[in-house]
Coordinates of C-alpha atoms in Angstrom, one line a residue:
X1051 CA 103.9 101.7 64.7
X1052 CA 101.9 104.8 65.8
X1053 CA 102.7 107.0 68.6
X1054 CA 99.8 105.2 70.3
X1055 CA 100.7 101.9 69.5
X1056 CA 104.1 102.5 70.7
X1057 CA 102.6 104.0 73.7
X1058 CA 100.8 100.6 74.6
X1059 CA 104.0 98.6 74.0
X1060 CA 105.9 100.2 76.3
X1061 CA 103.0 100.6 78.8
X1062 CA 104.6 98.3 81.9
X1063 CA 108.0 100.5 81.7
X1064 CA 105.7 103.5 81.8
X1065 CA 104.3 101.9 85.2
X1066 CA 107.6 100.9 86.5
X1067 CA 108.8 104.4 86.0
X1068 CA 105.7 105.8 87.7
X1069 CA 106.0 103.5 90.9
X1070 CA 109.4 104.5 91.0
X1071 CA 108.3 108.1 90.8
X1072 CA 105.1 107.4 93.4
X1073 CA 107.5 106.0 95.9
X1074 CA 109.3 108.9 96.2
X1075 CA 106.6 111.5 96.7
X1076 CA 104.9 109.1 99.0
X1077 CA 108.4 109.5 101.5
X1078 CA 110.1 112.7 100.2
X1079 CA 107.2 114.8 99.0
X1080 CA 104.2 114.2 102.0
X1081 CA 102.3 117.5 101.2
X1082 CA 101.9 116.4 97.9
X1083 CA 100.9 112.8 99.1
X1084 CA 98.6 114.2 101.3
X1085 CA 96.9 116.1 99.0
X1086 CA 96.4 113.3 96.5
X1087 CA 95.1 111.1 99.3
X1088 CA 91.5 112.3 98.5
X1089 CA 89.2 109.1 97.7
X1090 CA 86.9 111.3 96.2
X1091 CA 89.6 112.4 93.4
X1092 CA 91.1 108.7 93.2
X1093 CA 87.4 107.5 93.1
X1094 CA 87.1 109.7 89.9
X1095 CA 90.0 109.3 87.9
X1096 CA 89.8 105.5 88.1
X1097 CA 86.1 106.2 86.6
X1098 CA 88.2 107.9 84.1
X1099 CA 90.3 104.6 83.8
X1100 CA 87.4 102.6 83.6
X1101 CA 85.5 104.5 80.8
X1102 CA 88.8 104.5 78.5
X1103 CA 88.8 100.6 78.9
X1104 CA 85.5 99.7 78.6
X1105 CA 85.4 101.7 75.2
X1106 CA 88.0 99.8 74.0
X1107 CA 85.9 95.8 75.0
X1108 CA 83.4 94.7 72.0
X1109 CA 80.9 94.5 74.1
X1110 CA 78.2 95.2 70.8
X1111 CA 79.8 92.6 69.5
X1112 CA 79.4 89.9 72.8
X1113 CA 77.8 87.3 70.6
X1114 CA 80.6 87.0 68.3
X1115 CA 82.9 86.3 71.1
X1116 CA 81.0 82.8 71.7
X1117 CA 82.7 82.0 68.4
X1118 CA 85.3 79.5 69.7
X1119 CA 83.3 78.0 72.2
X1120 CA 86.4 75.5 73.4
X1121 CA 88.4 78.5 74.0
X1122 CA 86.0 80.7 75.9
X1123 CA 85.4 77.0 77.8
X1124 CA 88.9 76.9 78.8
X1125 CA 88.8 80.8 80.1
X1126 CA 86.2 79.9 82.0
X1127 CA 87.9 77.0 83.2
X1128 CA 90.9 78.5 84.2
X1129 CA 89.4 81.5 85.6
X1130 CA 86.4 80.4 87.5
X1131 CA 87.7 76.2 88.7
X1132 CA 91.3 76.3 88.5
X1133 CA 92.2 79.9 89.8
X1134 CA 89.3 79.6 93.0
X1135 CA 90.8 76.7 94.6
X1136 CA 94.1 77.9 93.9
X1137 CA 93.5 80.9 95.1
X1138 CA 92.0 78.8 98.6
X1139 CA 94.6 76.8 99.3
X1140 CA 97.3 80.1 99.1
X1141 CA 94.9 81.6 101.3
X1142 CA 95.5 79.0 104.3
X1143 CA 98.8 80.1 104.3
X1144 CA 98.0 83.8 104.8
X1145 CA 97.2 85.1 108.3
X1146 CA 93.6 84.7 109.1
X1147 CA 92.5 87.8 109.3
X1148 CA 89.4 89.3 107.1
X1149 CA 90.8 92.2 106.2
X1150 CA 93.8 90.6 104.3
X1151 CA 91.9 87.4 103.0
X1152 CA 89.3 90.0 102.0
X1153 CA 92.0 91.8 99.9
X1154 CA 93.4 88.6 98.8
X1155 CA 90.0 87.4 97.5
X1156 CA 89.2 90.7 95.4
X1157 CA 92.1 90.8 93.7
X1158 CA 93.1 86.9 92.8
X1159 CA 89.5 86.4 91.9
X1160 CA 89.1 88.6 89.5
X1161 CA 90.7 88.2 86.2
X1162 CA 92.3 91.4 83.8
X1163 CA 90.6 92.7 81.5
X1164 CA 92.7 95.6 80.1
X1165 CA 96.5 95.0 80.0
X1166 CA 96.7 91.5 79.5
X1167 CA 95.6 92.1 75.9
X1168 CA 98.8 93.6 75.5
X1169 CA 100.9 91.3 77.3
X1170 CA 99.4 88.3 75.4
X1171 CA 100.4 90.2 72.3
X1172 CA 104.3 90.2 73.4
X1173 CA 104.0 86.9 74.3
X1174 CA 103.0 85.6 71.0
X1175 CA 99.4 84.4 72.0
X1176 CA 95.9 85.4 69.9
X1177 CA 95.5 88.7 71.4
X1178 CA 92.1 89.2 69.0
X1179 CA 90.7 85.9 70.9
X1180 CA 91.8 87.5 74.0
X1181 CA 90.2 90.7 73.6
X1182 CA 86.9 89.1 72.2
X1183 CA 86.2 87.3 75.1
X1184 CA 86.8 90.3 77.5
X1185 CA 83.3 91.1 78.0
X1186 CA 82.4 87.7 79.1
X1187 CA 85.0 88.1 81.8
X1188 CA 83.9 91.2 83.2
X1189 CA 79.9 89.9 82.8
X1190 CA 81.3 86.7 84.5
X1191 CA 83.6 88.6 87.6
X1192 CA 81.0 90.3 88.6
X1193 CA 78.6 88.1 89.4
X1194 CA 80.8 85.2 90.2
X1195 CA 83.1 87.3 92.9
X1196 CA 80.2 88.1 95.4
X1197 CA 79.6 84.2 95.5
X1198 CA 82.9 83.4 96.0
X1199 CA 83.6 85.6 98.5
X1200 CA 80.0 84.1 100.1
X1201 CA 82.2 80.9 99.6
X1202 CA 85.4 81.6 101.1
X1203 CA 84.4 84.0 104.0
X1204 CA 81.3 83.4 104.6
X1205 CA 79.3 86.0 107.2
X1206 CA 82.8 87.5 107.6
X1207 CA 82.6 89.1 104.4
X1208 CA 78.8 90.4 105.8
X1209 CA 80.2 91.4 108.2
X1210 CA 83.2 93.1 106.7
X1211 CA 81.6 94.8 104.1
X1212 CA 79.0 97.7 104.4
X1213 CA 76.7 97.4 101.0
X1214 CA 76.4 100.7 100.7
X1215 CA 79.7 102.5 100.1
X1216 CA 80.1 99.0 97.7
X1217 CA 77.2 99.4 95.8
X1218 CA 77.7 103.1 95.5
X1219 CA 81.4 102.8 94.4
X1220 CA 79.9 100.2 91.7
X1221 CA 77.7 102.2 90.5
X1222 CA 79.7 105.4 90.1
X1223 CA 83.4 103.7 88.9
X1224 CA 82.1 100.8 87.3
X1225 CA 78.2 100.8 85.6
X1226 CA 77.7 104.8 84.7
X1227 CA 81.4 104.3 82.6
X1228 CA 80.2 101.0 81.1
X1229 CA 76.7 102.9 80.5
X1230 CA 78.8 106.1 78.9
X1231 CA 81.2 103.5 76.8
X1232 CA 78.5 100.9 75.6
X1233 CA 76.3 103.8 74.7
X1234 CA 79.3 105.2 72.5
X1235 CA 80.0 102.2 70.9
X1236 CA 76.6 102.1 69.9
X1237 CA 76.4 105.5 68.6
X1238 CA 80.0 104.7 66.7
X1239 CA 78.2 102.6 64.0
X1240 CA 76.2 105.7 62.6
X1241 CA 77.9 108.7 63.7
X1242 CA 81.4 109.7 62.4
X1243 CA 81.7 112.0 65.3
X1244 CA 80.9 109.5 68.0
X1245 CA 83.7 107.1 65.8
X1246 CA 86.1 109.9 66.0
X1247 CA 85.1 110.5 70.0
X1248 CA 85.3 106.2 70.3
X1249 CA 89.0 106.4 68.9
X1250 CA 89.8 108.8 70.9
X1251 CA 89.0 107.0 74.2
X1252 CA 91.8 104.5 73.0
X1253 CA 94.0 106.9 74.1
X1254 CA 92.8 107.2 77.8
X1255 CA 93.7 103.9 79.3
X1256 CA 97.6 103.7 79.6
X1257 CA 98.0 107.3 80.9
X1258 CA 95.0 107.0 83.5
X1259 CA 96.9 104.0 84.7
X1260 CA 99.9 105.4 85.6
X1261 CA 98.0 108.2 86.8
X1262 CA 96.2 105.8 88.6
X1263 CA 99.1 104.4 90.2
X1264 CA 100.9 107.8 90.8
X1265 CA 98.1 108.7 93.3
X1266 CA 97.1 105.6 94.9
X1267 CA 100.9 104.7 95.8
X1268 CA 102.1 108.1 96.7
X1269 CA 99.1 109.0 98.9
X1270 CA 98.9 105.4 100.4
X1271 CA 102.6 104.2 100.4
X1272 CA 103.5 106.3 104.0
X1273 CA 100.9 104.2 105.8
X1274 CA 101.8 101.0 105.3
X1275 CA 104.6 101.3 108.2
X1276 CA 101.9 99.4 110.6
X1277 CA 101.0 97.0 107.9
X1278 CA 104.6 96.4 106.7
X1279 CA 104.7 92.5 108.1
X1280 CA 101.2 91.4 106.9
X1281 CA 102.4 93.4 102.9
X1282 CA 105.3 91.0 103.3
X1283 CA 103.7 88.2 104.0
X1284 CA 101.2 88.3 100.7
X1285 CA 104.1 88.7 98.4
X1286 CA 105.2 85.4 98.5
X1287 CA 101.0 84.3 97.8
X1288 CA 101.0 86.5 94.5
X1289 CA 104.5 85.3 93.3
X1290 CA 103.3 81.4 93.8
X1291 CA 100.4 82.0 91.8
X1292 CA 101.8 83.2 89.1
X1293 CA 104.3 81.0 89.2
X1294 CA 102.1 77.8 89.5
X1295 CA 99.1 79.1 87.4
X1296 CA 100.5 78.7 83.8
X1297 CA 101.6 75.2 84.7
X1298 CA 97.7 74.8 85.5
X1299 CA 96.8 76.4 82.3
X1300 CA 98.7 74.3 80.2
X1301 CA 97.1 71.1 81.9
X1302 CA 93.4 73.3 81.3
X1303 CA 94.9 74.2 77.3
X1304 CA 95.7 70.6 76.2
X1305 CA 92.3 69.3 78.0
X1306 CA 90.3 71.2 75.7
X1307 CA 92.8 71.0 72.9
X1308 CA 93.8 74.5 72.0
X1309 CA 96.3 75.6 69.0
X1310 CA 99.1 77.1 70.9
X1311 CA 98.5 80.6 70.0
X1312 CA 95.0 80.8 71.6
X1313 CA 96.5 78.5 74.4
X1314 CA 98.4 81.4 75.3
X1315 CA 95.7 83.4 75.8
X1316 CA 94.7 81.3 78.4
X1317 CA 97.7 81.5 80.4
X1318 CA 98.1 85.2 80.0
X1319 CA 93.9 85.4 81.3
X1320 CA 94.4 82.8 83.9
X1321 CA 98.1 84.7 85.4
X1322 CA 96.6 88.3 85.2
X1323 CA 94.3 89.6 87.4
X1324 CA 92.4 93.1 87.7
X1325 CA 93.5 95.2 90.3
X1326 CA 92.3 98.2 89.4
X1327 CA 88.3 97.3 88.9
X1328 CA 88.7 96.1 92.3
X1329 CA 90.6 98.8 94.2
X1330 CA 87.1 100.7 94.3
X1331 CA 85.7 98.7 96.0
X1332 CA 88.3 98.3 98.5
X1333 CA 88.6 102.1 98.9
X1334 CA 84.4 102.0 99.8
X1335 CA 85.4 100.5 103.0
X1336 CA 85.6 101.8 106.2
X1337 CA 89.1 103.5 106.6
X1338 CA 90.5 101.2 109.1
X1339 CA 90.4 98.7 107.0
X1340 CA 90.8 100.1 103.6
X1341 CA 94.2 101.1 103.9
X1342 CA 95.0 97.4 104.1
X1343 CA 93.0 95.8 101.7
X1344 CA 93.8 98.8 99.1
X1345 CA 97.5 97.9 100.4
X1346 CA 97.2 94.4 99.4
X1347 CA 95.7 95.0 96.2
X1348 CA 98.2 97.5 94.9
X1349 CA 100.9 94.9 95.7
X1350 CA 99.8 92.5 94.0
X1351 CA 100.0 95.2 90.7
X1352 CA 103.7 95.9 91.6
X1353 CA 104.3 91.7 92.1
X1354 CA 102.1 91.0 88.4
X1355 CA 104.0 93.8 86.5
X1356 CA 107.4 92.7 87.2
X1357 CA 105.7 89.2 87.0
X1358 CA 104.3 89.8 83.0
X1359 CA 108.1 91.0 81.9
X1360 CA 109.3 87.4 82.8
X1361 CA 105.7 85.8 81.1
X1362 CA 106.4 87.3 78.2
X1363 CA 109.6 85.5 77.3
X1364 CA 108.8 81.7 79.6
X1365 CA 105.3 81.4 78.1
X1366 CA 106.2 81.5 74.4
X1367 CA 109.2 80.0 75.1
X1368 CA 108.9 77.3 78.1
X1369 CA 105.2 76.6 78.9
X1370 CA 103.5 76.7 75.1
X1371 CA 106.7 76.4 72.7
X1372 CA 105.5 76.8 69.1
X1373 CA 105.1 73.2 67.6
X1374 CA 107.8 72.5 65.1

């Protein structure tokens, strides 16, 4: 393996070891928290984040992804039938209050674009079928999660959410790093030096992650004393869907009759979500309420990363066994 290779396979103890780190500047180290809790600096090193994965999804190469059209059927399936009215019926249980069905919605809605490639490696699924098909997800989040929030809150999201800070933080964190990394890819067919610069970029992801994580735990972490009981209460939301999605998945695989290796996939897509491309957006709104909803999002990253070591060895071994 290279150093960078190694460097992705090891990626989730890198993040343990980085919350673990967070936590304590967050409570023993507040100057330094406070300083870090700058939404302008968080804004632009997940901009960062975002520009080191998007240079690493085919996205000059979207058609080819339509290649296995049952299997991008069944990712569509999964993400955008099965997860949205799984996703509902958690949410009853929840308190209902906008701020944390708002944060419950961004996050559960959206699926992951970036790690789960590496997790569906470890858990012996088709990792190139998942990474080909990640620029239909993102195309397809985006557009999909303002109609399902539409859906599921109705003129409480409206009301919720200011356009303006939103639009602005999409613009800035998400479209000008997908502009910067599409135009690379672009220029990485005919220019050596752009290649070089595109290979590069593969570097940036895992590191601006746990950067990521270092700054938006540790600045965020000592205000959560108020919003302790309603943190609590989402935990068990994000550990029964991950626990009841795969079994969903399986039912969604064998529907469309999918090899086991690209079946996988599926459940790795379908028990993954993004966090991170939606913590943005949660950060554009007002303060009041984006200390919650950032809150709620970041605990669901903590919940899915200690979730994936588990998925890793039940998947391959429990939900999709290898046929003998």
């Amino acid at each position: 393996m290279t150093t960078r290779d190694k460097l992705e396979y090891n990626q989730v103890w890198l993040y343990v070891a980085v919350l673990i780190l967070a936590v304590g500047l967050g409570f023993f180290a507040p100057g330094i928290a406070s300083i870090l809790d700058n939404h302008i600096l968080i804004s632009f090193i997940i901009a960062v984040l975002m520009y080191g994965m998007f240079t690493q999804i085919p996205f000059i190469s979207i058609k080819e992804s339509f290649g296995n059209r049952r299997f991008i059927l069944a990712i569509l399936t999964a993400n955008y039938i099965a997860v949205p009215i799984l996703v509902w019926i958690l949410s009853q249980f929840l308190p209902q209050q906008s701020p944390v069905l708002l944060g419950i919605f961004l996050v559960l809605l959206t699926p992951c674009i970036d790690y789960v490639i590496v997790f569906t490696h470890l858990g012996r699924g088709d990792e190139k079928l998942m990474l080909m098909s990640t620029p239909i997800l993102f195309v397809t989040q985006m557009l999909l999660l303002p109609v399902y929030l539409l859906i599921f809150m109705g003129k409480e999201a409206a009301d919720i959410v200011n356009p303006e800070p939103f639009i602005e933080a999409f613009l800035i964190i998400i479209v000008l790093p997908l502009f910067l990394a599409v135009v690379l890819q672009i220029l990485s067919r005919k220019s050596n030096s752009s290649k070089r610069w595109l290979n590069a970029s593969a570097w940036v992801p895992v590191p601006l992650m746990a950067l990521t994580l270092l700054v938006v735990v540790s600045s965020q972490i000592n205000k959560l004393s108020g919003i302790l009981d309603l943190i609590i209460k989402v935990i068990p939301v994000y550990i029964a869907f991950m626990v009841i999605m795969p079994l969903v998945s399986r039912l969604i695989v064998r529907w469309f009759r999918l090899d086991v290796f690209s079946g996988r996939a599926v459940v790795f897509s379908a028990g993954t979500r993004n966090s991170l491309v939606v913590l943005p957006l949660a950060l554009a709104l007002p303060e009041d309420l984006s200390t919650l909803v950032s809150a709620i999002i970041v605990t669901q990253t903590i919940v899915e990363l200690a979730g994936q070591l588990i998925y890793v060895r039940i998947v391959p071994n429990f939900v999709l066994r290898d046929k003998q």
